[in-house]
Amino acid sequence: MSGSMKQAEPVECLEHLRNYCEDRSFAGWDPYDALNSPFMPVLSLGTKYGRIAWTQLLRRLPLNLRPLLRVPHGHNPKGLGLFLGGYAKIHSATGDESCLQRIDELLALLRKLGNRDFGGIGWGYNFPWQNRVMFVPRYTPTVVNTSFIGHALIDCAELAGRDDALELASAIPAFFESGPNRLTEGENFCFSYTPLDENYVHNANMLSASLLLRLGHKLGDDSLRDTARRSMAYSMSHQHEDGSWYYAEAEVQHWYDSFHTGFNLEALRWFMQLDEACGWQDGYRRGVDYYAESFFLEDGTPKYYDHSVYPIDIHSPAEAICFFSGEKGHEDLVKRVTDWMLRNLWDQDQGYFYFRKTASGINRIPYMRWSESWAFRALTDLIHNQRRSSTGSDSAHSKENP
């Protein structure tokens, strides 16, 4: 948006974003989808570092090479889950019956794309990916994707009355039981990122714990609640005195960033809301203060790391809006961050959100999962939480959806 243009409003932006995504049936590109190119086996020379190089090149370039490389649009399960939760919130907040058709479409896609190879059901990405340690095949389930989708399924059941969504969610615990590896510390443990690795990351573990806790309450399963408490206890034992967490405990992963901090606290908040705090109230308070004080400039600019602003990823303002709009006493911060996101990352003409802003410019490539579904989640959470607050029908620490 240029400085002379009228500031867009969240409801208006959500309407245009919804049209943009629906017109494309929720399919699109992703920052990490380079290996979906049919040319990639040759271009990467079939090597680990070739695959990493091409993935990073396409992720970083503001020029989109995907049409040239014939990378297709696709349905990313995590993005579908975020859209699903958003439609449930729109329906709850406004009574919009057209949301129910979209919920039907998204549930059908999630059933189709679920991975049942590791027990139960889990969800991965619609592209293969390569990291420094291993190659991960397309649709290999991750605990992060499965947790976000699981929460969206429960939201769909609670806010849109969809028992079939809860039925699908009820198959998830079997995946957590037999799929991911576990790093144990005494009676506590940390879930691995996928069933194929031993990468133990706090936000992945805490999100997993929050979903299992919520499912334990919904399904009346005390064993799930116990598993959830032991998983969360691992990460809480590694929280620092100032309220922060490293991304992970491996020395090469000792950094602090904004949106993963938000994920941690969003997960922990479920333990507060479901009366399973286990003495972690003070840790939660310190974490909220650390998040609010460490990652935002006075004008609402969301920093990526605690020590530096750039690159400003769409995830940073989006997760801040999701978390703080459900937290009393942070209304001014939510407004400043929302205004910043709409001024800097919203394309008013095209109706979508940009990927990221760097010191040298803006990457305007539309990414359906990374950018659009996260902006959709942020705006629907914002509107849903504001309407609950204005009607007095719920509070920031109720036992319904945060």
PDB file of C-alpha atoms in Angstrom, residues 13-183:
ATOM      1  CA  CYS A  13      -9.044  -7.399   3.924  1.00  0.00           C
ATOM      2  CA  LEU A  14     -10.452 -10.719   5.090  1.00  0.00           C
ATOM      3  CA  GLU A  15     -13.266 -10.515   2.544  1.00  0.00           C
ATOM      4  CA  HIS A  16     -10.824  -9.903  -0.324  1.00  0.00           C
ATOM      5  CA  LEU A  17      -8.376 -12.531   0.925  1.00  0.00           C
ATOM      6  CA  ARG A  18     -11.180 -15.057   1.228  1.00  0.00           C
ATOM      7  CA  ASN A  19     -12.206 -14.391  -2.392  1.00  0.00           C
ATOM      8  CA  TYR A  20      -8.610 -14.742  -3.552  1.00  0.00           C
ATOM      9  CA  CYS A  21      -8.150 -18.110  -1.840  1.00  0.00           C
ATOM     10  CA  GLU A  22     -11.556 -19.502  -2.757  1.00  0.00           C
ATOM     11  CA  ASP A  23     -11.058 -18.556  -6.407  1.00  0.00           C
ATOM     12  CA  ARG A  24      -7.933 -20.743  -6.372  1.00  0.00           C
ATOM     13  CA  SER A  25      -9.568 -23.572  -4.406  1.00  0.00           C
ATOM     14  CA  PHE A  26      -6.944 -23.032  -1.657  1.00  0.00           C
ATOM     15  CA  ALA A  27      -4.134 -24.335  -3.921  1.00  0.00           C
ATOM     16  CA  GLY A  28      -0.899 -22.489  -4.553  1.00  0.00           C
ATOM     17  CA  TRP A  29       2.878 -22.366  -4.270  1.00  0.00           C
ATOM     18  CA  ASP A  30       4.989 -22.646  -1.134  1.00  0.00           C
ATOM     19  CA  PRO A  31       8.400 -21.153  -0.237  1.00  0.00           C
ATOM     20  CA  TYR A  32       9.815 -24.681   0.139  1.00  0.00           C
ATOM     21  CA  ASP A  33       8.265 -26.450  -2.867  1.00  0.00           C
ATOM     22  CA  ALA A  34      11.263 -26.375  -5.244  1.00  0.00           C
ATOM     23  CA  LEU A  35      11.586 -30.163  -5.223  1.00  0.00           C
ATOM     24  CA  ASN A  36       8.132 -30.430  -6.819  1.00  0.00           C
ATOM     25  CA  SER A  37       9.708 -29.300 -10.093  1.00  0.00           C
ATOM     26  CA  PRO A  38       9.955 -32.199 -12.574  1.00  0.00           C
ATOM     27  CA  PHE A  39      13.409 -30.866 -13.514  1.00  0.00           C
ATOM     28  CA  MET A  40      14.802 -31.004  -9.990  1.00  0.00           C
ATOM     29  CA  PRO A  41      16.341 -34.509 -10.114  1.00  0.00           C
ATOM     30  CA  VAL A  42      18.608 -33.250 -12.911  1.00  0.00           C
ATOM     31  CA  LEU A  43      19.126 -29.677 -11.665  1.00  0.00           C
ATOM     32  CA  SER A  44      20.077 -30.857  -8.175  1.00  0.00           C
ATOM     33  CA  LEU A  45      22.389 -33.532  -9.590  1.00  0.00           C
ATOM     34  CA  GLY A  46      20.524 -35.916  -7.301  1.00  0.00           C
ATOM     35  CA  THR A  47      22.551 -34.693  -4.308  1.00  0.00           C
ATOM     36  CA  LYS A  48      21.618 -33.515  -0.836  1.00  0.00           C
ATOM     37  CA  TYR A  49      23.354 -30.163  -1.220  1.00  0.00           C
ATOM     38  CA  GLY A  50      21.908 -29.663  -4.677  1.00  0.00           C
ATOM     39  CA  ARG A  51      18.392 -30.103  -3.286  1.00  0.00           C
ATOM     40  CA  ILE A  52      19.121 -27.747  -0.382  1.00  0.00           C
ATOM     41  CA  ALA A  53      20.617 -25.131  -2.720  1.00  0.00           C
ATOM     42  CA  TRP A  54      17.642 -25.077  -5.078  1.00  0.00           C
ATOM     43  CA  THR A  55      15.141 -25.002  -2.228  1.00  0.00           C
ATOM     44  CA  GLN A  56      16.913 -22.046  -0.620  1.00  0.00           C
ATOM     45  CA  LEU A  57      17.319 -20.251  -3.942  1.00  0.00           C
ATOM     46  CA  LEU A  58      13.605 -20.361  -4.723  1.00  0.00           C
ATOM     47  CA  ARG A  59      12.729 -19.448  -1.139  1.00  0.00           C
ATOM     48  CA  ARG A  60      14.983 -16.391  -1.079  1.00  0.00           C
ATOM     49  CA  LEU A  61      14.538 -15.011  -4.595  1.00  0.00           C
ATOM     50  CA  PRO A  62      11.906 -12.253  -4.918  1.00  0.00           C
ATOM     51  CA  LEU A  63      11.620 -13.311  -8.573  1.00  0.00           C
ATOM     52  CA  ASN A  64       9.358 -16.339  -8.920  1.00  0.00           C
ATOM     53  CA  LEU A  65      11.005 -19.070 -11.014  1.00  0.00           C
ATOM     54  CA  ARG A  66       8.310 -21.652 -10.333  1.00  0.00           C
ATOM     55  CA  PRO A  67       6.360 -21.167 -13.591  1.00  0.00           C
ATOM     56  CA  LEU A  68       9.603 -21.618 -15.527  1.00  0.00           C
ATOM     57  CA  LEU A  69      10.478 -24.736 -13.505  1.00  0.00           C
ATOM     58  CA  ARG A  70       6.890 -26.042 -13.842  1.00  0.00           C
ATOM     59  CA  VAL A  71       6.316 -26.243 -10.107  1.00  0.00           C
ATOM     60  CA  PRO A  72       2.559 -26.889  -9.847  1.00  0.00           C
ATOM     61  CA  HIS A  73       0.083 -25.300  -7.503  1.00  0.00           C
ATOM     62  CA  GLY A  74      -0.857 -27.740  -4.761  1.00  0.00           C
ATOM     63  CA  HIS A  75      -2.931 -28.251  -1.633  1.00  0.00           C
ATOM     64  CA  ASN A  76      -0.760 -27.992   1.453  1.00  0.00           C
ATOM     65  CA  PRO A  77      -2.418 -29.857   4.354  1.00  0.00           C
ATOM     66  CA  LYS A  78      -1.238 -27.394   6.993  1.00  0.00           C
ATOM     67  CA  GLY A  79      -2.656 -24.490   5.031  1.00  0.00           C
ATOM     68  CA  LEU A  80      -5.934 -26.349   4.608  1.00  0.00           C
ATOM     69  CA  GLY A  81      -6.094 -26.827   8.371  1.00  0.00           C
ATOM     70  CA  LEU A  82      -5.559 -23.120   9.028  1.00  0.00           C
ATOM     71  CA  PHE A  83      -8.282 -22.241   6.537  1.00  0.00           C
ATOM     72  CA  LEU A  84     -10.598 -24.788   8.167  1.00  0.00           C
ATOM     73  CA  GLY A  85     -10.179 -23.261  11.622  1.00  0.00           C
ATOM     74  CA  GLY A  86     -10.711 -19.809  10.165  1.00  0.00           C
ATOM     75  CA  TYR A  87     -13.997 -20.708   8.507  1.00  0.00           C
ATOM     76  CA  ALA A  88     -15.239 -22.236  11.755  1.00  0.00           C
ATOM     77  CA  LYS A  89     -14.490 -18.922  13.503  1.00  0.00           C
ATOM     78  CA  ILE A  90     -16.171 -16.846  10.783  1.00  0.00           C
ATOM     79  CA  HIS A  91     -19.264 -19.033  11.047  1.00  0.00           C
ATOM     80  CA  SER A  92     -19.273 -18.718  14.838  1.00  0.00           C
ATOM     81  CA  ALA A  93     -18.735 -14.947  14.808  1.00  0.00           C
ATOM     82  CA  THR A  94     -21.125 -14.001  11.983  1.00  0.00           C
ATOM     83  CA  GLY A  95     -23.444 -16.940  11.313  1.00  0.00           C
ATOM     84  CA  ASP A  96     -22.288 -16.956   7.676  1.00  0.00           C
ATOM     85  CA  GLU A  97     -23.833 -20.157   6.265  1.00  0.00           C
ATOM     86  CA  SER A  98     -21.597 -20.104   3.173  1.00  0.00           C
ATOM     87  CA  CYS A  99     -18.725 -21.127   5.453  1.00  0.00           C
ATOM     88  CA  LEU A 100     -20.274 -24.568   5.833  1.00  0.00           C
ATOM     89  CA  GLN A 101     -19.698 -25.387   2.152  1.00  0.00           C
ATOM     90  CA  ARG A 102     -16.051 -24.419   2.482  1.00  0.00           C
ATOM     91  CA  ILE A 103     -15.752 -26.523   5.631  1.00  0.00           C
ATOM     92  CA  ASP A 104     -17.086 -29.494   3.656  1.00  0.00           C
ATOM     93  CA  GLU A 105     -14.469 -28.947   0.933  1.00  0.00           C
ATOM     94  CA  LEU A 106     -11.593 -28.573   3.369  1.00  0.00           C
ATOM     95  CA  LEU A 107     -12.563 -31.605   5.441  1.00  0.00           C
ATOM     96  CA  ALA A 108     -12.742 -33.723   2.278  1.00  0.00           C
ATOM     97  CA  LEU A 109      -9.256 -32.601   1.235  1.00  0.00           C
ATOM     98  CA  LEU A 110      -7.823 -33.286   4.690  1.00  0.00           C
ATOM     99  CA  ARG A 111      -9.284 -36.784   4.726  1.00  0.00           C
ATOM    100  CA  LYS A 112      -7.763 -37.417   1.302  1.00  0.00           C
ATOM    101  CA  LEU A 113      -4.306 -36.041   2.139  1.00  0.00           C
ATOM    102  CA  GLY A 114      -3.888 -37.608   5.588  1.00  0.00           C
ATOM    103  CA  ASN A 115      -1.017 -40.061   6.023  1.00  0.00           C
ATOM    104  CA  ARG A 116      -1.956 -43.359   7.710  1.00  0.00           C
ATOM    105  CA  ASP A 117       1.403 -45.132   7.354  1.00  0.00           C
ATOM    106  CA  PHE A 118       2.522 -44.567  10.957  1.00  0.00           C
ATOM    107  CA  GLY A 119      -0.673 -45.433  12.810  1.00  0.00           C
ATOM    108  CA  GLY A 120      -3.737 -43.253  13.190  1.00  0.00           C
ATOM    109  CA  ILE A 121      -3.554 -40.228  10.928  1.00  0.00           C
ATOM    110  CA  GLY A 122      -1.083 -37.371  10.529  1.00  0.00           C
ATOM    111  CA  TRP A 123      -0.374 -34.716   7.931  1.00  0.00           C
ATOM    112  CA  GLY A 124       2.761 -33.551   6.169  1.00  0.00           C
ATOM    113  CA  TYR A 125       3.627 -31.267   3.262  1.00  0.00           C
ATOM    114  CA  ASN A 126       2.686 -31.640  -0.390  1.00  0.00           C
ATOM    115  CA  PHE A 127       6.368 -31.525  -1.354  1.00  0.00           C
ATOM    116  CA  PRO A 128       9.480 -33.474  -0.390  1.00  0.00           C
ATOM    117  CA  TRP A 129      12.148 -31.587   1.525  1.00  0.00           C
ATOM    118  CA  GLN A 130      15.805 -31.956   2.316  1.00  0.00           C
ATOM    119  CA  ASN A 131      17.646 -30.741   5.401  1.00  0.00           C
ATOM    120  CA  ARG A 132      21.223 -31.187   6.562  1.00  0.00           C
ATOM    121  CA  VAL A 133      20.477 -34.614   8.001  1.00  0.00           C
ATOM    122  CA  MET A 134      17.867 -36.315   5.851  1.00  0.00           C
ATOM    123  CA  PHE A 135      15.518 -36.319   2.873  1.00  0.00           C
ATOM    124  CA  VAL A 136      11.837 -36.277   3.863  1.00  0.00           C
ATOM    125  CA  PRO A 137       9.360 -37.685   1.308  1.00  0.00           C
ATOM    126  CA  ARG A 138       6.220 -35.850   0.304  1.00  0.00           C
ATOM    127  CA  TYR A 139       3.341 -36.138   2.843  1.00  0.00           C
ATOM    128  CA  THR A 140       5.542 -37.514   5.634  1.00  0.00           C
ATOM    129  CA  PRO A 141       3.552 -36.400   8.702  1.00  0.00           C
ATOM    130  CA  THR A 142       5.003 -33.787  11.036  1.00  0.00           C
ATOM    131  CA  VAL A 143       3.820 -33.190  14.584  1.00  0.00           C
ATOM    132  CA  VAL A 144       3.494 -29.451  13.859  1.00  0.00           C
ATOM    133  CA  ASN A 145       1.184 -29.899  10.883  1.00  0.00           C
ATOM    134  CA  THR A 146      -0.818 -32.567  12.667  1.00  0.00           C
ATOM    135  CA  SER A 147      -1.209 -30.376  15.771  1.00  0.00           C
ATOM    136  CA  PHE A 148      -2.443 -27.301  13.893  1.00  0.00           C
ATOM    137  CA  ILE A 149      -4.827 -29.432  11.847  1.00  0.00           C
ATOM    138  CA  GLY A 150      -6.030 -31.270  14.955  1.00  0.00           C
ATOM    139  CA  HIS A 151      -6.817 -28.009  16.742  1.00  0.00           C
ATOM    140  CA  ALA A 152      -8.687 -26.790  13.653  1.00  0.00           C
ATOM    141  CA  LEU A 153     -10.727 -30.003  13.577  1.00  0.00           C
ATOM    142  CA  ILE A 154     -11.737 -29.525  17.216  1.00  0.00           C
ATOM    143  CA  ASP A 155     -12.584 -25.864  16.534  1.00  0.00           C
ATOM    144  CA  CYS A 156     -14.728 -27.049  13.647  1.00  0.00           C
ATOM    145  CA  ALA A 157     -16.570 -29.445  15.922  1.00  0.00           C
ATOM    146  CA  GLU A 158     -17.086 -26.851  18.678  1.00  0.00           C
ATOM    147  CA  LEU A 159     -17.836 -23.768  16.581  1.00  0.00           C
ATOM    148  CA  ALA A 160     -19.591 -25.265  13.554  1.00  0.00           C
ATOM    149  CA  GLY A 161     -21.155 -28.361  15.115  1.00  0.00           C
ATOM    150  CA  ARG A 162     -19.255 -30.806  12.917  1.00  0.00           C
ATOM    151  CA  ASP A 163     -19.079 -34.171  14.673  1.00  0.00           C
ATOM    152  CA  ASP A 164     -17.299 -35.639  11.641  1.00  0.00           C
ATOM    153  CA  ALA A 165     -14.403 -33.251  12.275  1.00  0.00           C
ATOM    154  CA  LEU A 166     -14.028 -34.533  15.832  1.00  0.00           C
ATOM    155  CA  GLU A 167     -14.235 -38.101  14.544  1.00  0.00           C
ATOM    156  CA  LEU A 168     -11.305 -37.413  12.207  1.00  0.00           C
ATOM    157  CA  ALA A 169      -9.366 -35.774  15.040  1.00  0.00           C
ATOM    158  CA  SER A 170      -9.944 -38.790  17.266  1.00  0.00           C
ATOM    159  CA  ALA A 171      -7.667 -40.852  14.990  1.00  0.00           C
ATOM    160  CA  ILE A 172      -4.691 -38.529  15.654  1.00  0.00           C
ATOM    161  CA  PRO A 173      -3.560 -39.895  19.063  1.00  0.00           C
ATOM    162  CA  ALA A 174      -2.633 -43.246  17.505  1.00  0.00           C
ATOM    163  CA  PHE A 175      -0.159 -41.390  15.279  1.00  0.00           C
ATOM    164  CA  PHE A 176       1.462 -39.710  18.282  1.00  0.00           C
ATOM    165  CA  GLU A 177       1.662 -43.030  20.062  1.00  0.00           C
ATOM    166  CA  SER A 178       3.479 -44.937  17.317  1.00  0.00           C
ATOM    167  CA  GLY A 179       4.857 -42.310  14.927  1.00  0.00           C
ATOM    168  CA  PRO A 180       7.249 -39.676  16.323  1.00  0.00           C
ATOM    169  CA  ASN A 181      10.322 -40.611  18.314  1.00  0.00           C
ATOM    170  CA  ARG A 182      10.700 -39.451  21.934  1.00  0.00           C
ATOM    171  CA  LEU A 183      13.653 -37.956  23.779  1.00  0.00           C
TER     172      LEU A 183
END
